[in-house]
Structure formats: C-alpha cells, structure tokens
Short mmCIF file of C-alpha atoms and ligand atoms in Angstrom, two decimals:
data_model
loop_
_atom_site.label_atom_id
_atom_site.label_comp_id
_atom_site.label_asym_id
_atom_site.label_seq_id
_atom_site.Cartn_x
_atom_site.Cartn_y
_atom_site.Cartn_z
CA MET A 558 24.57 17.96 37.11
CA ASN A 559 26.44 20.86 35.56
CA ILE A 560 30.00 21.29 36.84
CA ILE A 561 32.51 24.11 36.70
CA LEU A 562 36.14 23.02 37.01
CA ILE A 563 38.69 25.37 38.56
CA GLY A 564 41.89 24.56 36.68
CA ASP A 565 42.38 23.39 33.09
CA SER A 566 45.32 21.01 33.06
CA GLY A 567 45.86 17.23 32.92
CA HIS A 568 44.10 16.75 36.23
CA ALA A 569 41.03 18.52 34.77
CA LYS A 570 40.96 16.02 31.89
CA VAL A 571 40.78 13.10 34.33
CA ILE A 572 38.03 14.74 36.38
CA THR A 573 36.07 15.46 33.16
CA ASP A 574 36.16 11.71 32.37
CA ASN A 575 35.16 10.91 35.97
CA LEU A 576 32.14 13.14 35.72
CA ALA A 577 31.16 11.86 32.29
CA SER A 578 31.22 8.27 33.66
CA CYS A 579 28.32 9.29 35.94
CA GLY A 580 26.42 11.39 33.43
CA HIS A 581 27.57 14.81 34.68
CA GLN A 582 28.70 17.55 32.36
CA VAL A 583 31.57 20.00 32.58
CA VAL A 584 30.13 23.34 31.46
CA ALA A 585 33.15 25.54 32.26
CA LYS A 586 36.90 25.31 32.88
CA LEU A 587 38.24 28.39 34.63
CA ASP A 588 41.95 29.06 34.83
CA ASP A 589 43.92 32.26 35.14
CA LYS A 590 45.84 31.35 32.00
CA TYR A 591 42.69 32.71 30.29
CA THR A 592 42.23 36.48 30.39
CA LYS A 593 38.64 36.70 29.22
CA LEU A 594 35.54 34.54 29.01
CA PHE A 595 34.82 32.63 25.82
CA GLN A 596 32.82 29.57 24.76
CA LYS A 597 34.09 26.64 22.70
CA ASP A 598 32.29 23.36 21.96
CA SER A 599 29.54 24.25 24.48
CA CYS A 600 32.07 24.76 27.31
CA TRP A 601 33.01 28.12 28.85
CA PHE A 602 36.68 29.02 29.40
CA GLY A 603 37.86 32.05 31.33
CA PRO A 604 39.58 33.44 34.40
CA ILE A 605 38.67 32.13 37.87
CA SER A 606 37.03 35.42 38.75
CA GLU A 607 34.09 34.42 36.51
CA VAL A 608 33.07 31.56 38.83
CA GLN A 609 30.07 33.17 40.52
CA SER A 610 28.55 34.50 37.30
CA LEU A 611 28.87 31.03 35.72
CA ILE A 612 27.40 29.29 38.80
CA ASP A 613 24.34 31.49 38.34
CA LYS A 614 24.17 31.22 34.57
CA GLU A 615 24.64 27.43 34.40
CA GLN A 616 23.09 26.40 37.74
CA ALA A 617 26.38 24.58 38.29
CA ARG A 618 28.48 23.31 41.15
CA VAL A 619 32.27 23.57 41.39
CA ILE A 620 35.18 21.14 41.63
CA MET A 621 38.81 22.14 42.17
CA ALA A 622 40.82 20.56 39.31
CA ILE A 623 44.26 21.55 40.60
CA GLY A 624 46.69 18.78 41.53
CA THR A 625 49.08 20.68 43.83
CA ASN A 626 47.58 20.49 47.32
CA SER A 627 48.64 23.92 48.60
CA VAL A 628 47.53 25.68 45.39
CA ARG A 629 44.21 23.83 45.47
CA ARG A 630 43.66 24.96 49.04
CA ASN A 631 44.63 28.58 48.46
CA ILE A 632 42.41 28.99 45.43
CA ALA A 633 39.47 27.04 46.97
CA GLU A 634 39.54 29.19 50.08
CA GLY A 635 39.80 32.36 47.96
CA LEU A 636 36.60 31.55 46.07
CA GLY A 637 34.45 32.28 49.12
CA LEU A 638 31.89 29.59 48.18
CA ALA A 639 29.71 27.64 50.58
CA ALA A 640 30.35 23.89 51.03
CA ASP A 641 27.17 22.98 49.15
CA GLN A 642 28.34 24.89 46.09
CA PHE A 643 31.00 22.21 45.54
CA ALA A 644 30.32 18.77 44.02
CA THR A 645 32.22 15.48 44.28
CA ALA A 646 33.46 13.47 41.28
CA ILE A 647 33.47 9.74 41.99
CA HIS A 648 34.24 7.60 38.96
CA LYS A 649 31.66 4.89 38.38
CA GLU A 650 34.42 2.28 38.46
CA ALA A 651 35.74 3.35 41.83
CA ILE A 652 34.73 1.09 44.73
CA VAL A 653 33.45 3.21 47.57
CA SER A 654 32.02 1.69 50.73
CA GLN A 655 28.55 2.85 51.65
CA SER A 656 29.82 3.34 55.19
CA SER A 657 32.55 5.74 54.10
CA ILE A 658 32.13 9.51 54.20
CA ILE A 659 33.39 11.65 51.32
CA GLY A 660 33.76 15.42 51.80
CA HIS A 661 32.75 18.13 49.38
CA GLY A 662 34.94 18.82 46.37
CA THR A 663 36.70 15.46 46.66
CA VAL A 664 37.51 13.41 43.54
CA VAL A 665 37.86 9.63 43.43
CA MET A 666 39.47 8.27 40.27
CA PRO A 667 38.87 4.98 38.38
CA GLY A 668 39.91 1.82 40.15
CA ALA A 669 40.32 3.50 43.54
CA VAL A 670 39.04 1.63 46.58
CA ILE A 671 37.69 3.37 49.67
CA ASN A 672 36.82 0.79 52.26
CA ALA A 673 34.42 0.57 55.16
CA ALA A 674 34.13 3.47 57.63
CA ALA A 675 36.85 5.55 55.99
CA THR A 676 36.38 9.29 56.26
CA ILE A 677 37.72 11.46 53.43
CA GLY A 678 37.90 15.23 53.91
CA ASN A 679 37.12 18.06 51.53
CA HIS A 680 38.93 18.73 48.22
CA ALA A 681 40.94 15.55 48.50
CA ILE A 682 42.17 13.46 45.57
CA ILE A 683 42.00 9.67 45.77
CA ASN A 684 43.76 8.88 42.53
CA SER A 685 43.58 5.94 40.09
CA ARG A 686 43.93 2.52 41.76
CA ALA A 687 44.78 4.08 45.12
CA VAL A 688 43.52 2.14 48.15
CA VAL A 689 42.23 3.76 51.33
CA GLU A 690 41.45 0.98 53.77
CA HIS A 691 38.88 0.68 56.53
CA ASP A 692 38.62 3.29 59.29
CA CYS A 693 41.15 5.67 57.74
CA THR A 694 40.84 9.40 58.37
CA ILE A 695 41.98 11.41 55.39
CA GLY A 696 42.25 15.18 55.84
CA ASP A 697 41.23 18.08 53.60
CA TYR A 698 43.41 18.73 50.51
CA VAL A 699 45.16 15.35 50.76
CA HIS A 700 46.34 13.61 47.57
CA VAL A 701 46.69 9.81 47.58
CA SER A 702 48.46 9.33 44.24
CA PRO A 703 47.96 6.50 41.72
CA GLY A 704 48.64 3.04 43.11
CA ALA A 705 49.35 4.20 46.66
CA THR A 706 48.05 2.03 49.50
CA VAL A 707 46.89 3.46 52.80
CA ALA A 708 46.18 0.57 55.18
CA GLY A 709 43.50 0.36 57.84
CA MET A 710 43.13 3.03 60.57
CA VAL A 711 45.77 5.32 59.09
CA SER A 712 45.37 9.06 59.55
CA LEU A 713 46.59 11.55 56.93
CA GLY A 714 46.74 15.18 58.03
CA GLU A 715 45.56 18.13 55.94
CA GLY A 716 47.45 18.58 52.69
CA ALA A 717 49.50 15.39 52.97
CA LEU A 718 50.83 14.03 49.67
CA ILE A 719 51.25 10.27 49.29
CA GLU A 720 53.11 9.86 46.02
CA VAL A 721 52.71 7.10 43.43
CA GLY A 722 52.94 3.58 44.69
CA ALA A 723 53.81 4.43 48.30
CA SER A 724 52.44 2.29 51.14
CA ILE A 725 51.53 3.11 54.72
CA ILE A 726 51.09 0.26 57.21
CA PRO A 727 48.01 0.16 59.52
CA THR A 728 47.37 2.75 62.23
CA LYS A 729 50.22 5.12 61.31
CA ARG A 730 49.73 8.88 61.33
CA ILE A 731 51.09 11.23 58.70
CA GLY A 732 51.23 14.88 59.83
CA GLN A 733 49.74 17.77 57.94
CA TRP A 734 51.46 18.91 54.72
CA SER A 735 53.94 16.03 54.86
CA ILE A 736 55.09 14.13 51.76
CA VAL A 737 55.66 10.39 51.35
CA ARG A 738 57.83 10.04 48.25
CA ALA A 739 57.07 7.60 45.44
CA GLY A 740 57.39 3.92 46.26
CA SER A 741 58.21 4.46 49.93
CA ALA A 742 56.95 2.20 52.72
CA VAL A 743 55.97 4.04 55.89
CA LEU A 744 56.41 1.90 59.03
CA GLU A 745 56.36 4.72 61.63
CA ASP A 746 54.42 7.90 62.23
CA VAL A 747 55.56 10.92 60.21
CA GLU A 748 55.50 14.37 61.81
CA GLU A 749 53.92 17.38 60.13
CA PHE A 750 55.72 19.28 57.30
CA THR A 751 58.10 16.35 56.86
CA THR A 752 59.25 14.51 53.73
CA VAL A 753 60.07 10.82 53.95
CA THR A 754 61.43 8.41 51.37
CA GLY A 755 62.62 4.83 50.95
CA VAL A 756 61.85 1.36 52.29
CA PRO A 757 61.50 1.68 55.21
CA ALA A 758 60.76 5.39 54.91
CA GLN A 759 63.27 7.79 56.48
CA VAL A 760 63.04 11.54 57.02
CA ILE A 761 64.89 13.49 54.32
CA PHE A 762 63.44 16.94 54.98
CA LYS A 763 61.60 18.73 57.76
CA ALA A 764 60.37 22.28 57.22
CA GLU A 765 60.91 24.91 59.95
CA ASN A 766 57.61 26.36 61.11
C1 COA B 791 60.64 12.89 40.79
C2 COA B 791 61.19 12.78 42.15
C3 COA B 791 61.85 11.42 42.25
C4 COA B 791 62.16 13.91 42.32
O1 COA B 791 62.94 13.77 43.40
P1 COA B 791 64.05 14.89 43.74
O2 COA B 791 63.81 16.14 43.02
O3 COA B 791 65.38 14.26 43.65
O4 COA B 791 63.58 15.20 45.19
P2 COA B 791 64.44 15.63 46.43
O5 COA B 791 65.39 16.72 46.07
O6 COA B 791 63.49 15.89 47.51
O7 COA B 791 65.27 14.29 46.72
C5 COA B 791 66.12 14.19 47.78
C6 COA B 791 66.75 12.86 47.73
O8 COA B 791 65.77 11.83 47.86
C7 COA B 791 65.82 10.95 46.72
N1 COA B 791 64.47 10.60 46.34
C8 COA B 791 63.49 11.42 45.93
N2 COA B 791 62.40 10.73 45.69
C9 COA B 791 62.66 9.45 45.99
C10 COA B 791 61.92 8.26 45.92
N3 COA B 791 60.65 8.28 45.57
N4 COA B 791 62.52 7.11 46.30
C11 COA B 791 63.82 7.09 46.70
N5 COA B 791 64.60 8.19 46.76
C12 COA B 791 64.00 9.36 46.40
C13 COA B 791 66.51 11.75 45.65
O9 COA B 791 67.13 10.91 44.71
C14 COA B 791 67.49 12.57 46.44
O10 COA B 791 68.60 11.76 46.79
P3 COA B 791 70.09 12.38 46.72
O11 COA B 791 70.09 13.54 47.69
O12 COA B 791 70.95 11.24 47.18
O13 COA B 791 70.32 12.76 45.31
C15 COA B 791 60.12 12.85 43.26
O14 COA B 791 59.61 14.17 43.35
C16 COA B 791 58.96 11.92 43.10
O15 COA B 791 59.02 10.81 43.57
N6 COA B 791 57.86 12.38 42.45
C17 COA B 791 56.65 11.63 42.23
C18 COA B 791 55.48 12.59 42.42
C19 COA B 791 54.13 11.91 42.43
O16 COA B 791 53.94 10.77 42.74
N7 COA B 791 53.11 12.71 42.12
C20 COA B 791 51.76 12.25 42.01
C21 COA B 791 51.34 12.41 40.59
S1 COA B 791 49.69 11.97 40.31
#
C-alpha cells in the first residue's frame, strides 16, 4: 500500500520503519515546513495542502505522523478526509490480539502488546514496548508512550497522554486530554484535563474549562 505521512519529524521516521516492516511504502511526507512540492529519492515532500492531489496521484492512504495529540487532532480534522482514506501502521513485531479493534490512522510500534478485546480509537499511538491489556478502551488521539503499561479494563479518554514508563492499575479511568507524567503509577481515576505525577500519582495541574 502507498502511504502519505502528515508530518516529517522523528515520529515520521518510526512510522516509516513500521510500514516498511509490513511491505508498505511511504510515497509522500507532507509538512508545512515545506512551501512547495518536490520529489527526492522517489518520495514527495510538500505542504499539507497537497494531500488530496497526492492521494489521487499515488492512490495512497494517509497516516498522521505528528506526536503531539492536540496538534494531530487539529490537523487530522482539518484535512476533511473520510475514515477509509486513512491507513493503520502496525509493526510486524507488535503483538496484537485478533479480538482487539484498532481504529483508523492508529500506529502500533515495535514490541507493543495489545491484548484480548482491547478497543483502540482513531489516530492513537501505541508506542514501542507499551502494553495495553485486555478489555481496555483507548480513545481517539491517545498516546501510550514507550514502555507504559495500561492494565486490564482501563479506559483512556480522548487525547490522553500516558508518558514513558507510566503504569495504570486495572479498571481505572483517565479523563480526556489528561496527562500521566513519566514513570508515574496511577492507582485512582484521573479527571479530564488533569495532569498527575508520582508514585502513587497525585494531581499537579487541572485546567479550567
Ligand atoms: C520532562 C518533564 C520531566 C518535564 O517536566 P516539567 O517541565 O518540570 O513539568 P511540570 O512543570 O509540569 O512539572 C511540575 C512538577 O512536577 C515534577 N515532575 C514533572 N514530571 C515528573 C515526573 N515524570 N515524575 C516526577 N515528577 C515530575 C516537576 O519536577 C515539577 O516539580 P517542581 O514543581 O517541584 O519543580 C516531563 O514533561 C516528562 O516527564 N516528559 C516525558 C514526556 C514523554 O514521555 N513523552 C513521550 C515521548 S514518546
């Protein structure tokens, strides 16, 4: 399959490797750091506004290669594409249960484990060696960072960020757009738009909304 990446940073490099592991090819990397379309080594580079013309030209599908959850959401929604115009990028060395459900645009990095009956939303990132256990519900635009562990039956709201090496014990709920800082252990539910840190995790910030 031909793939267009939106974003051309470090995260795009990892997704390119993911796709190559399954025989897919990145045919374009679009990023607004580029002002005009050009081709180099058989790959197109250019501004994001070129996405539709390249979808048509290359018969390609799209993956958001932007690590920041809110930026990924804003740009994805601004593209105006249908769900089936997005692909997924699941590394061949990720372990993904056949009973799990993976939404469109989602990327699953090497060594990640997604266990039985987990549901992963759209445009999520399940990063290297992250674990999403059985029966979890992971929202759209979530990022489970490298080495983080999300135990069984946990729910992560839209846009939640679970930073590197953090852990969440079974059944807990993390509200939308909340952040679990690196290495924290979450033992209680976390409200929306809230940042927690430490072992056990404590609230250090709650946004007004
Ligand atoms: C780098 C980092 C430590 C910066 O923290 P920061 O800028 O100090 O963040 P804040 O201002 O929100 O910190 C508030 C307080 O919480 C502390 N804190 C922040 N992250 C923490 C953590 N993971 N564990 C313990 N304490 C932490 C800070 O030291 C600070 O304490 P202080 O007020 O006593 O000085 C934090 O952003 C981080 O953990 N980043 C990792 C991101 C990540 O995993 N990304 C995924 C990449 S794939």
